[in-house]
Amino acid sequence: MDIRIAPEPFDPQIEEAGFTAGRRDIGAVVSFTGVCRERTNGEGVGELFLDHYPGFTEKEIARIAADVAERSQCPEIKVVHRVGRLTPGEPIVLVVALSEHRANAFEAVRLLMDYLKTDAPLWKRETGPGGDRWIEPRAEDIARRAKADA
Amino acid sequence: MVKLVFLGKFRGEGRDDLAVPPNVMTLADLKDWLAHRDPALGEALAATRTHVVLNQELVHDMALPIGDGDEVAFLPPMSGG
């Protein structure tokens, strides 16, 4: 398990390559990268700020990842999450799961993203034409998380 | 001295530097004291999905005592990923 909070931009391909280097025992690498969008609901986003609680945020993401690793039977998980100021086009989050067969890695990545959206101690603030706005979790994210729980 | 941390939309100028008086002895006292000082903040914190973190542990029991050296954080609904 490899959990990291990144205050600076990161390259998902380099991160993934580092995680899989030298591994001959795995048959599946599944990764997801979330990227800062230029537009949200038709409105332009100039900048995104991701607030976090140092120490606690890392600890909670590690707890979520451990839980998902157990549920999906996929212990090899890497999470890199950006914090601070981001501009459109920059990666926000990378999740990589490695497993012998693909089903476990797919399941791990899907569950991780469902939980990270609603349970990771991170807070987004968008700066657009109308000024700054803190983002609340979307109803569909909460619904997806509830489904992941089932 | 109790250290306060406000995250996300709870952040506010000077809030993290507020000096908590010694008669604030529990988390519930602290919420009351904050609401009394700043009704808008009190209302925001009273919202159902505010999480309270005491010394880096998520807590639900507002009767827990707080005192010198403790860190209390107030977390709004999370919006990561």
mmCIF file of C-alpha atoms in Angstrom:
data_model
loop_
_atom_site.group_PDB
_atom_site.id
_atom_site.type_symbol
_atom_site.label_atom_id
_atom_site.label_comp_id
_atom_site.label_asym_id
_atom_site.label_seq_id
_atom_site.Cartn_x
_atom_site.Cartn_y
_atom_site.Cartn_z
ATOM 1 C CA MET A 1 0.000 0.000 0.000
ATOM 2 C CA ASP A 2 1.368 3.348 -1.048
ATOM 3 C CA ILE A 3 -0.552 6.489 -0.038
ATOM 4 C CA ARG A 4 0.715 9.959 -0.805
ATOM 5 C CA ILE A 5 -0.563 13.513 -0.562
ATOM 6 C CA ALA A 6 1.061 15.626 -3.279
ATOM 7 C CA PRO A 7 1.297 19.384 -2.793
ATOM 8 C CA GLU A 8 2.932 19.667 -6.259
ATOM 9 C CA PRO A 9 1.817 18.419 -9.704
ATOM 10 C CA PHE A 10 2.535 14.726 -10.383
ATOM 11 C CA ASP A 11 2.818 12.579 -13.502
ATOM 12 C CA PRO A 12 0.407 9.600 -13.320
ATOM 13 C CA GLN A 13 2.489 7.588 -15.801
ATOM 14 C CA ILE A 14 5.684 7.960 -13.776
ATOM 15 C CA GLU A 15 3.816 7.116 -10.570
ATOM 16 C CA GLU A 16 2.296 4.015 -12.138
ATOM 17 C CA ALA A 17 5.598 2.907 -13.662
ATOM 18 C CA GLY A 18 7.271 3.208 -10.258
ATOM 19 C CA PHE A 19 4.571 1.066 -8.676
ATOM 20 C CA THR A 20 4.759 -1.733 -11.236
ATOM 21 C CA ALA A 21 8.530 -1.735 -11.866
ATOM 22 C CA GLY A 22 10.055 -5.200 -11.670
ATOM 23 C CA ARG A 23 6.775 -6.940 -10.891
ATOM 24 C CA ARG A 24 6.476 -10.280 -12.672
ATOM 25 C CA ASP A 25 3.859 -11.735 -10.373
ATOM 26 C CA ILE A 26 0.906 -9.588 -11.415
ATOM 27 C CA GLY A 27 -1.437 -10.091 -14.355
ATOM 28 C CA ALA A 28 -3.465 -6.889 -14.100
ATOM 29 C CA VAL A 29 -2.748 -3.199 -13.637
ATOM 30 C CA VAL A 30 -5.835 -0.994 -13.353
ATOM 31 C CA SER A 31 -5.485 2.725 -12.888
ATOM 32 C CA PHE A 32 -7.759 5.725 -12.737
ATOM 33 C CA THR A 33 -6.694 9.358 -12.999
ATOM 34 C CA GLY A 34 -9.069 12.162 -12.060
ATOM 35 C CA VAL A 35 -8.285 15.423 -13.832
ATOM 36 C CA CYS A 36 -9.220 19.028 -13.045
ATOM 37 C CA ARG A 37 -11.905 20.006 -15.608
ATOM 38 C CA GLU A 38 -12.134 23.340 -17.350
ATOM 39 C CA ARG A 39 -15.892 23.523 -16.929
ATOM 40 C CA THR A 40 -18.279 22.364 -14.209
ATOM 41 C CA ASN A 41 -21.990 22.445 -15.035
ATOM 42 C CA GLY A 42 -21.270 24.744 -17.964
ATOM 43 C CA GLU A 43 -19.347 27.264 -15.850
ATOM 44 C CA GLY A 44 -15.688 27.981 -16.390
ATOM 45 C CA VAL A 45 -13.224 27.006 -13.655
ATOM 46 C CA GLY A 46 -10.136 29.176 -13.445
ATOM 47 C CA GLU A 47 -8.548 27.418 -10.523
ATOM 48 C CA LEU A 48 -9.251 24.676 -8.049
ATOM 49 C CA PHE A 49 -8.034 24.658 -4.462
ATOM 50 C CA LEU A 50 -7.988 21.383 -2.539
ATOM 51 C CA ASP A 51 -7.893 21.792 1.211
ATOM 52 C CA HIS A 52 -6.705 18.951 3.456
ATOM 53 C CA TYR A 53 -5.983 18.250 7.116
ATOM 54 C CA PRO A 54 -2.316 17.199 7.292
ATOM 55 C CA GLY A 55 -1.866 13.855 9.032
ATOM 56 C CA PHE A 56 -5.555 13.080 9.299
ATOM 57 C CA THR A 57 -6.153 13.118 5.535
ATOM 58 C CA GLU A 58 -3.317 10.631 4.917
ATOM 59 C CA LYS A 59 -4.498 8.431 7.773
ATOM 60 C CA GLU A 60 -8.104 8.327 6.556
ATOM 61 C CA ILE A 61 -7.132 7.587 2.939
ATOM 62 C CA ALA A 62 -4.919 4.748 4.232
ATOM 63 C CA ARG A 63 -7.868 3.424 6.266
ATOM 64 C CA ILE A 64 -10.165 3.572 3.193
ATOM 65 C CA ALA A 65 -7.518 1.838 1.057
ATOM 66 C CA ALA A 66 -7.001 -0.921 3.650
ATOM 67 C CA ASP A 67 -10.735 -1.500 3.795
ATOM 68 C CA VAL A 68 -11.024 -1.661 0.003
ATOM 69 C CA ALA A 69 -7.954 -3.928 -0.245
ATOM 70 C CA GLU A 70 -9.647 -6.409 2.042
ATOM 71 C CA ARG A 71 -13.046 -6.240 0.340
ATOM 72 C CA SER A 72 -11.676 -6.587 -3.161
ATOM 73 C CA GLN A 73 -8.959 -9.079 -2.181
ATOM 74 C CA CYS A 74 -6.483 -6.736 -3.828
ATOM 75 C CA PRO A 75 -3.786 -5.651 -1.345
ATOM 76 C CA GLU A 76 -1.604 -3.832 -3.876
ATOM 77 C CA ILE A 77 -2.996 -0.305 -3.973
ATOM 78 C CA LYS A 78 -1.440 3.056 -4.658
ATOM 79 C CA VAL A 79 -3.173 6.414 -4.147
ATOM 80 C CA VAL A 80 -1.702 9.819 -4.972
ATOM 81 C CA HIS A 81 -3.939 12.785 -4.193
ATOM 82 C CA ARG A 82 -3.108 16.374 -5.031
ATOM 83 C CA VAL A 83 -3.757 19.196 -2.605
ATOM 84 C CA GLY A 84 -3.299 22.947 -2.932
ATOM 85 C CA ARG A 85 -3.854 25.018 -6.047
ATOM 86 C CA LEU A 86 -4.588 23.256 -9.349
ATOM 87 C CA THR A 87 -5.385 24.505 -12.810
ATOM 88 C CA PRO A 88 -7.544 22.734 -15.442
ATOM 89 C CA GLY A 89 -5.745 19.820 -17.076
ATOM 90 C CA GLU A 90 -3.775 18.832 -13.975
ATOM 91 C CA PRO A 91 -4.302 15.389 -12.423
ATOM 92 C CA ILE A 92 -6.103 15.509 -9.052
ATOM 93 C CA VAL A 93 -6.047 11.875 -8.060
ATOM 94 C CA LEU A 94 -4.404 8.652 -9.191
ATOM 95 C CA VAL A 95 -5.491 5.229 -8.021
ATOM 96 C CA VAL A 96 -3.597 2.116 -9.133
ATOM 97 C CA ALA A 97 -4.434 -1.464 -8.202
ATOM 98 C CA LEU A 98 -2.386 -4.554 -9.051
ATOM 99 C CA SER A 99 -3.648 -8.099 -8.948
ATOM 100 C CA GLU A 100 -3.043 -11.504 -10.375
ATOM 101 C CA HIS A 101 -6.334 -11.413 -12.268
ATOM 102 C CA ARG A 102 -8.197 -8.341 -13.498
ATOM 103 C CA ALA A 103 -11.472 -8.628 -11.552
ATOM 104 C CA ASN A 104 -9.878 -7.776 -8.177
ATOM 105 C CA ALA A 105 -7.992 -4.750 -9.496
ATOM 106 C CA PHE A 106 -11.052 -3.349 -11.319
ATOM 107 C CA GLU A 107 -13.142 -3.788 -8.180
ATOM 108 C CA ALA A 108 -10.501 -2.126 -5.977
ATOM 109 C CA VAL A 109 -10.232 0.957 -8.195
ATOM 110 C CA ARG A 110 -13.997 1.365 -8.496
ATOM 111 C CA LEU A 111 -14.578 1.024 -4.736
ATOM 112 C CA LEU A 112 -11.683 3.319 -3.897
ATOM 113 C CA MET A 113 -13.001 6.120 -6.077
ATOM 114 C CA ASP A 114 -16.544 5.705 -4.725
ATOM 115 C CA TYR A 115 -15.239 6.035 -1.148
ATOM 116 C CA LEU A 116 -12.637 8.728 -1.775
ATOM 117 C CA LYS A 117 -15.292 11.018 -3.260
ATOM 118 C CA THR A 118 -17.331 11.119 -0.068
ATOM 119 C CA ASP A 119 -15.046 9.922 2.750
ATOM 120 C CA ALA A 120 -11.565 11.314 2.109
ATOM 121 C CA PRO A 121 -10.955 14.446 4.222
ATOM 122 C CA LEU A 122 -10.500 16.802 1.273
ATOM 123 C CA TRP A 123 -12.415 19.916 0.337
ATOM 124 C CA LYS A 124 -12.611 21.493 -3.114
ATOM 125 C CA ARG A 125 -12.999 25.193 -3.762
ATOM 126 C CA GLU A 126 -13.525 26.395 -7.302
ATOM 127 C CA THR A 127 -12.654 29.833 -8.523
ATOM 128 C CA GLY A 128 -14.814 30.846 -11.456
ATOM 129 C CA PRO A 129 -16.316 33.995 -12.957
ATOM 130 C CA GLY A 130 -18.683 34.246 -9.983
ATOM 131 C CA GLY A 131 -15.866 34.104 -7.407
ATOM 132 C CA ASP A 132 -14.891 31.350 -4.965
ATOM 133 C CA ARG A 133 -17.224 28.485 -4.159
ATOM 134 C CA TRP A 134 -16.712 25.491 -1.806
ATOM 135 C CA ILE A 135 -17.995 22.298 -3.423
ATOM 136 C CA GLU A 136 -20.395 20.011 -1.574
ATOM 137 C CA PRO A 137 -20.454 16.289 -2.405
ATOM 138 C CA ARG A 138 -22.926 15.584 -5.208
ATOM 139 C CA ALA A 139 -26.049 13.504 -4.588
ATOM 140 C CA GLU A 140 -24.891 10.986 -7.177
ATOM 141 C CA ASP A 141 -21.555 10.561 -5.361
ATOM 142 C CA ILE A 142 -23.374 9.914 -2.082
ATOM 143 C CA ALA A 143 -25.688 7.432 -3.830
ATOM 144 C CA ARG A 144 -22.724 5.649 -5.396
ATOM 145 C CA ARG A 145 -20.991 5.419 -2.029
ATOM 146 C CA ALA A 146 -24.148 3.943 -0.463
ATOM 147 C CA LYS A 147 -24.233 1.373 -3.255
ATOM 148 C CA ALA A 148 -20.562 0.536 -2.643
ATOM 149 C CA ASP A 149 -21.472 -0.134 0.995
ATOM 150 C CA ALA A 150 -24.158 -2.624 0.074
ATOM 151 C CA MET B 1 -4.549 25.760 25.509
ATOM 152 C CA VAL B 2 -6.826 24.001 22.992
ATOM 153 C CA LYS B 3 -5.747 24.261 19.373
ATOM 154 C CA LEU B 4 -8.550 24.779 16.857
ATOM 155 C CA VAL B 5 -8.507 23.797 13.180
ATOM 156 C CA PHE B 6 -11.194 24.789 10.688
ATOM 157 C CA LEU B 7 -11.213 23.118 7.272
ATOM 158 C CA GLY B 8 -12.863 23.832 3.946
ATOM 159 C CA LYS B 9 -15.765 26.252 4.105
ATOM 160 C CA PHE B 10 -15.345 26.572 7.903
ATOM 161 C CA ARG B 11 -12.035 28.349 7.392
ATOM 162 C CA GLY B 12 -12.093 31.982 8.408
ATOM 163 C CA GLU B 13 -9.718 34.805 9.108
ATOM 164 C CA GLY B 14 -8.139 34.310 12.552
ATOM 165 C CA ARG B 15 -10.403 31.391 13.488
ATOM 166 C CA ASP B 16 -7.545 28.940 14.028
ATOM 167 C CA ASP B 17 -5.958 31.396 16.490
ATOM 168 C CA LEU B 18 -9.002 31.816 18.752
ATOM 169 C CA ALA B 19 -8.068 31.509 22.432
ATOM 170 C CA VAL B 20 -10.424 29.000 24.021
ATOM 171 C CA PRO B 21 -11.236 30.054 27.613
ATOM 172 C CA PRO B 22 -10.601 27.544 30.444
ATOM 173 C CA ASN B 23 -14.304 27.212 31.275
ATOM 174 C CA VAL B 24 -14.757 25.363 27.950
ATOM 175 C CA MET B 25 -14.333 21.803 29.229
ATOM 176 C CA THR B 26 -16.015 19.555 26.642
ATOM 177 C CA LEU B 27 -16.545 19.457 22.879
ATOM 178 C CA ALA B 28 -20.169 20.492 23.446
ATOM 179 C CA ASP B 29 -18.963 23.511 25.474
ATOM 180 C CA LEU B 30 -16.627 24.390 22.641
ATOM 181 C CA LYS B 31 -19.413 24.274 20.035
ATOM 182 C CA ASP B 32 -21.609 26.449 22.276
ATOM 183 C CA TRP B 33 -18.805 28.916 22.865
ATOM 184 C CA LEU B 34 -18.045 29.170 19.136
ATOM 185 C CA ALA B 35 -21.739 29.602 18.274
ATOM 186 C CA HIS B 36 -22.061 32.341 20.872
ATOM 187 C CA ARG B 37 -19.052 34.226 19.483
ATOM 188 C CA ASP B 38 -20.045 33.751 15.851
ATOM 189 C CA PRO B 39 -23.686 32.718 15.219
ATOM 190 C CA ALA B 40 -23.091 32.125 11.493
ATOM 191 C CA LEU B 41 -20.269 29.686 12.297
ATOM 192 C CA GLY B 42 -22.418 28.079 14.998
ATOM 193 C CA GLU B 43 -25.179 27.482 12.485
ATOM 194 C CA ALA B 44 -22.758 26.021 9.933
ATOM 195 C CA LEU B 45 -21.258 23.687 12.569
ATOM 196 C CA ALA B 46 -24.689 22.546 13.727
ATOM 197 C CA ALA B 47 -25.359 21.137 10.245
ATOM 198 C CA THR B 48 -25.761 17.370 10.488
ATOM 199 C CA ARG B 49 -22.757 16.331 8.457
ATOM 200 C CA THR B 50 -20.094 18.292 10.313
ATOM 201 C CA HIS B 51 -17.372 15.945 11.567
ATOM 202 C CA VAL B 52 -15.378 16.640 14.717
ATOM 203 C CA VAL B 53 -11.813 15.353 14.982
ATOM 204 C CA LEU B 54 -10.104 15.297 18.396
ATOM 205 C CA ASN B 55 -6.346 14.717 18.312
ATOM 206 C CA GLN B 56 -6.578 13.230 14.799
ATOM 207 C CA GLU B 57 -9.397 10.810 15.704
ATOM 208 C CA LEU B 58 -12.946 11.180 14.416
ATOM 209 C CA VAL B 59 -15.266 11.484 17.433
ATOM 210 C CA HIS B 60 -19.039 11.520 17.880
ATOM 211 C CA ASP B 61 -19.407 11.968 21.637
ATOM 212 C CA MET B 62 -19.621 15.703 22.281
ATOM 213 C CA ALA B 63 -19.377 15.083 26.058
ATOM 214 C CA LEU B 64 -15.683 14.226 25.658
ATOM 215 C CA PRO B 65 -13.465 16.481 27.777
ATOM 216 C CA ILE B 66 -10.934 18.789 26.147
ATOM 217 C CA GLY B 67 -8.057 20.689 27.658
ATOM 218 C CA ASP B 68 -4.487 21.845 27.394
ATOM 219 C CA GLY B 69 -2.621 20.428 24.401
ATOM 220 C CA ASP B 70 -5.704 19.015 22.637
ATOM 221 C CA GLU B 71 -6.362 19.734 18.963
ATOM 222 C CA VAL B 72 -9.974 19.970 17.785
ATOM 223 C CA ALA B 73 -10.811 20.154 14.085
ATOM 224 C CA PHE B 74 -14.143 20.906 12.436
ATOM 225 C CA LEU B 75 -14.664 19.256 9.041
ATOM 226 C CA PRO B 76 -17.456 20.116 6.593
ATOM 227 C CA PRO B 77 -18.855 17.443 4.215
ATOM 228 C CA MET B 78 -15.951 16.057 2.210
ATOM 229 C CA SER B 79 -15.554 16.591 -1.523
ATOM 230 C CA GLY B 80 -12.399 14.846 -2.690
ATOM 231 C CA GLY B 81 -11.571 12.739 -5.736
#
